[in-house]
XYZ file of C-alpha atoms in Angstrom:
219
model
C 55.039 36.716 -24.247
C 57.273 34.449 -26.043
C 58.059 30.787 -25.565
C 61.434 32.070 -23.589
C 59.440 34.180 -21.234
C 56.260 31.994 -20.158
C 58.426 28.946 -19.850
C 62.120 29.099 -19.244
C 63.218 32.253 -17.857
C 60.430 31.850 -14.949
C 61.801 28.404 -14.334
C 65.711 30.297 -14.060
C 64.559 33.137 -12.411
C 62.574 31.130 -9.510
C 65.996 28.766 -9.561
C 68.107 31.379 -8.931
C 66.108 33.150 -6.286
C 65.762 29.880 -4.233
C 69.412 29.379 -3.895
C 70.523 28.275 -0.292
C 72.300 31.945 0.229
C 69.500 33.975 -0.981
C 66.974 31.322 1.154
C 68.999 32.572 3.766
C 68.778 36.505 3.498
C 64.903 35.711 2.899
C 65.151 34.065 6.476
C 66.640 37.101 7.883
C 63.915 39.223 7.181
C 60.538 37.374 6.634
C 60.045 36.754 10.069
C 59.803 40.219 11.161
C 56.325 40.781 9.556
C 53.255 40.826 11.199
C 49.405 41.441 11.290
C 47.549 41.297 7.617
C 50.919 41.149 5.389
C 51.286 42.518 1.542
C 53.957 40.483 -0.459
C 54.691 41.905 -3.860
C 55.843 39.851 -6.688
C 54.708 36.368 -4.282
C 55.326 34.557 -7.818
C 57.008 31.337 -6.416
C 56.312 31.578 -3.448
C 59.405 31.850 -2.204
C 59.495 33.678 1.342
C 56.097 31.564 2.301
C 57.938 29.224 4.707
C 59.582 32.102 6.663
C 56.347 33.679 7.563
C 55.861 32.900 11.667
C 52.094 31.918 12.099
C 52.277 33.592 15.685
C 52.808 37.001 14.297
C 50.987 36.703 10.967
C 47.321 36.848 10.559
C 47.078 36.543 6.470
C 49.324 37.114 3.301
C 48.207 39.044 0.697
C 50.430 37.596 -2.269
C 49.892 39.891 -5.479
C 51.572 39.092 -8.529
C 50.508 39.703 -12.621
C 52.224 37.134 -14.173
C 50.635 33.728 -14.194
C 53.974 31.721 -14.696
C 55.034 32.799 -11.836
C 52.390 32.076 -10.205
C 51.946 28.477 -11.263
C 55.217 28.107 -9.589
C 53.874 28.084 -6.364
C 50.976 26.403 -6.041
C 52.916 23.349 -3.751
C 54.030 26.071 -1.557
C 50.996 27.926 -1.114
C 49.411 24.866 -0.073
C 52.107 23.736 2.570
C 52.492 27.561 3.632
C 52.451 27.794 7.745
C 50.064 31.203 7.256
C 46.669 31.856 5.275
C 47.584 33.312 1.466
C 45.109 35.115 -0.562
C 46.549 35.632 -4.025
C 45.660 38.671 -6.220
C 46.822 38.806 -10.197
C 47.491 42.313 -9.905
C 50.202 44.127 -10.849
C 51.879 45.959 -8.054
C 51.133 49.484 -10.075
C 47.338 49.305 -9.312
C 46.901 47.503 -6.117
C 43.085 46.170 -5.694
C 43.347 47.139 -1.902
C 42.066 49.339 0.452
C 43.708 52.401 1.767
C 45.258 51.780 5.375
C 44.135 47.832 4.950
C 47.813 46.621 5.604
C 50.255 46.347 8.488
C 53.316 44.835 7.171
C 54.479 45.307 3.250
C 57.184 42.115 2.299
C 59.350 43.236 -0.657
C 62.228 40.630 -1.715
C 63.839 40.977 -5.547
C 60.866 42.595 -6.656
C 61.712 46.140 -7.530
C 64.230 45.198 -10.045
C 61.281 43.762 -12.294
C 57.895 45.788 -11.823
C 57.434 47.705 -14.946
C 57.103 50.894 -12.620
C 58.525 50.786 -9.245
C 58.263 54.839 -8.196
C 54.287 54.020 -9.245
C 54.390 50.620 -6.986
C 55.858 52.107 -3.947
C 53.449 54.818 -3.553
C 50.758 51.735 -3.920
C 52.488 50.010 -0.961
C 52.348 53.371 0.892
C 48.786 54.133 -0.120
C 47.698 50.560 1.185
C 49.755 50.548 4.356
C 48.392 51.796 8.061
C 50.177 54.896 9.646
C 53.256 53.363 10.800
C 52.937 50.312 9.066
C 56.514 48.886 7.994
C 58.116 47.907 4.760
C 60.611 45.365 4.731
C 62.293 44.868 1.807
C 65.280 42.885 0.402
C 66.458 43.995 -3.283
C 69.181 43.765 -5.236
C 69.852 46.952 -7.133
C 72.597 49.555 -7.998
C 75.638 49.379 -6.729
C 76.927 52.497 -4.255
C 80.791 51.487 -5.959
C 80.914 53.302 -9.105
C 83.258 50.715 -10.999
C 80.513 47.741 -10.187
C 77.697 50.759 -11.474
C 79.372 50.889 -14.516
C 79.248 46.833 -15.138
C 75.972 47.227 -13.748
C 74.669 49.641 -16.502
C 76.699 47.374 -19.711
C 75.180 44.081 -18.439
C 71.662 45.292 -17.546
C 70.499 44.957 -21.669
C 71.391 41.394 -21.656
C 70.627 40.535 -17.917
C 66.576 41.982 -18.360
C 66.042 39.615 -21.057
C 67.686 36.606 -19.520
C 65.889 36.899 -16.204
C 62.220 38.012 -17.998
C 62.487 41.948 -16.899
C 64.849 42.089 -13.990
C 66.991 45.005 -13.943
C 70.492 45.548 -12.524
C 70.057 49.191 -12.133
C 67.404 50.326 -9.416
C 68.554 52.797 -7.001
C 66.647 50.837 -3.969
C 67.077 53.465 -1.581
C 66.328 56.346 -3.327
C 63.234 54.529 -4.471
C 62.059 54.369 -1.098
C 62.756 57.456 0.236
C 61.303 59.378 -3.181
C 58.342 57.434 -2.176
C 57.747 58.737 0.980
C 58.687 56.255 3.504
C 61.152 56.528 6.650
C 64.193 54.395 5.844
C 64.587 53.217 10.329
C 67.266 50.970 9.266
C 69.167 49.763 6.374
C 72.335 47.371 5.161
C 74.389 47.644 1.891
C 76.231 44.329 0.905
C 77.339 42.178 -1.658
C 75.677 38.713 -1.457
C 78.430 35.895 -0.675
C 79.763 34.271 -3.706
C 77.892 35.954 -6.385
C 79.339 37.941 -8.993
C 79.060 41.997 -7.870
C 77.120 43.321 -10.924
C 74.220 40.977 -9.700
C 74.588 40.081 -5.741
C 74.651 43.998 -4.432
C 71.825 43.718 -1.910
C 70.105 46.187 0.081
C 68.217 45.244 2.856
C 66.149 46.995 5.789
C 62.923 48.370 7.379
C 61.281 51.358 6.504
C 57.890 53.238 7.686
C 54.816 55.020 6.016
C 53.559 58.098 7.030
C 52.090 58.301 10.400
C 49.207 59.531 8.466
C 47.543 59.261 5.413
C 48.718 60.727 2.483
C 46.568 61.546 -0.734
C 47.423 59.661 -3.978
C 47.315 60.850 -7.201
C 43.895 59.651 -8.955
C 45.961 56.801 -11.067
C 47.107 55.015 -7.866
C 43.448 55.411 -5.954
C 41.686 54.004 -9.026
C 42.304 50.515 -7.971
């Protein structure tokens, strides 16, 4: 990793993703999670103070990169629930099968390296039943924002250290395997359209357990 990405695009990225109306889609959708929670891509630390200590046992924060990480520490340490981080990257989850009840994805599957491979993790390591809740940005359902979409999304992955503009959110779950119960397509208030299409919802794992190919189990 360069200079650029262990330094300043973290430091951008984590800016961006804390502003007030992305703080307050987080706060829309945190809450809802219960029991022993998985957040990938915890980096900052972002969602932390939206977790409701009455409904959350633990958090399970994994993340790979260490920048992001470092970010934060002062949040993990004022966080209202217990966090256990992992440096893991969401591909090869060092977790049980059936170990979690409530999976907390938020702008992460525009940056994993793999996110077909790191959705059938999050299925693997949910319970029967257990819920996703996820809040992504990704590509747009209009065609003419698509196409600005596709131009920009060279440029954008460097700026913002490997986030794309371009991942069908959606599809990505349901290719996985999980029941989409309920879902919202919007543009984020007072962001540009190639880059503030959101998708945002609930969706379930199998009510029972499904076998993983051997490169997903091997964690």
């Amino acid at each position: 990793m360069g200079f650029y990405a262990r330094h300043i695009g973290p430091r951008l990225v984590s800016c961006l993703c804390s502003m007030e109306a992305i703080a307050a889609e987080r706060e829309r959708v945190v809450p809802q999670a219960s029991g022993v929670v998985l957040e990938i891509g915890i980096g900052p630390g972002l969602n932390l103070s939206f977790y409701d200590p009455a409904r959350v046992t633990r958090v399970i924060g994994v993340d790979p990169i260490a920048e992001f990480l470092e970010l934060g520490r002062e949040r993990r340490l004022n966080s209202p629930v217990p966090v256990e981080i992992v440096r893991a990257p969401a591909e090869a989850l060092p977790l049980a099968d059936a170990s979690i009840d409530t999976a907390v994805i938020t702008y992460t599957l525009c940056s994993v390296e793999d996110p077909e491979q790191a959705l059938r993790e999050v299925r693997r390591v949910l319970k029967p039943r257990g819920q996703v809740l996820f809040l992504e940005h990704g590509l747009s359902r209009d065609a003419g924002v698509a196409v600005w979409q596709r131009r920009l999304n060279p440029i954008w992955r460097r700026l913002a250290v490997g986030c794309n503009l371009t991942r069908p959110v959606e599809k990505l779950l349901d290719e996985a395997g999980f029941t989409i119960c309920r879902i919202e397509h919007y543009y984020l208030d007072g962001a540009p359209r190639a880059v503030g299409y959101l998708c945002q919802g609930v969706a379930e794992a199998p009510d029972h357990m499904v076998t993983m190919p051997a490169r997903a189990m091997s964690a």
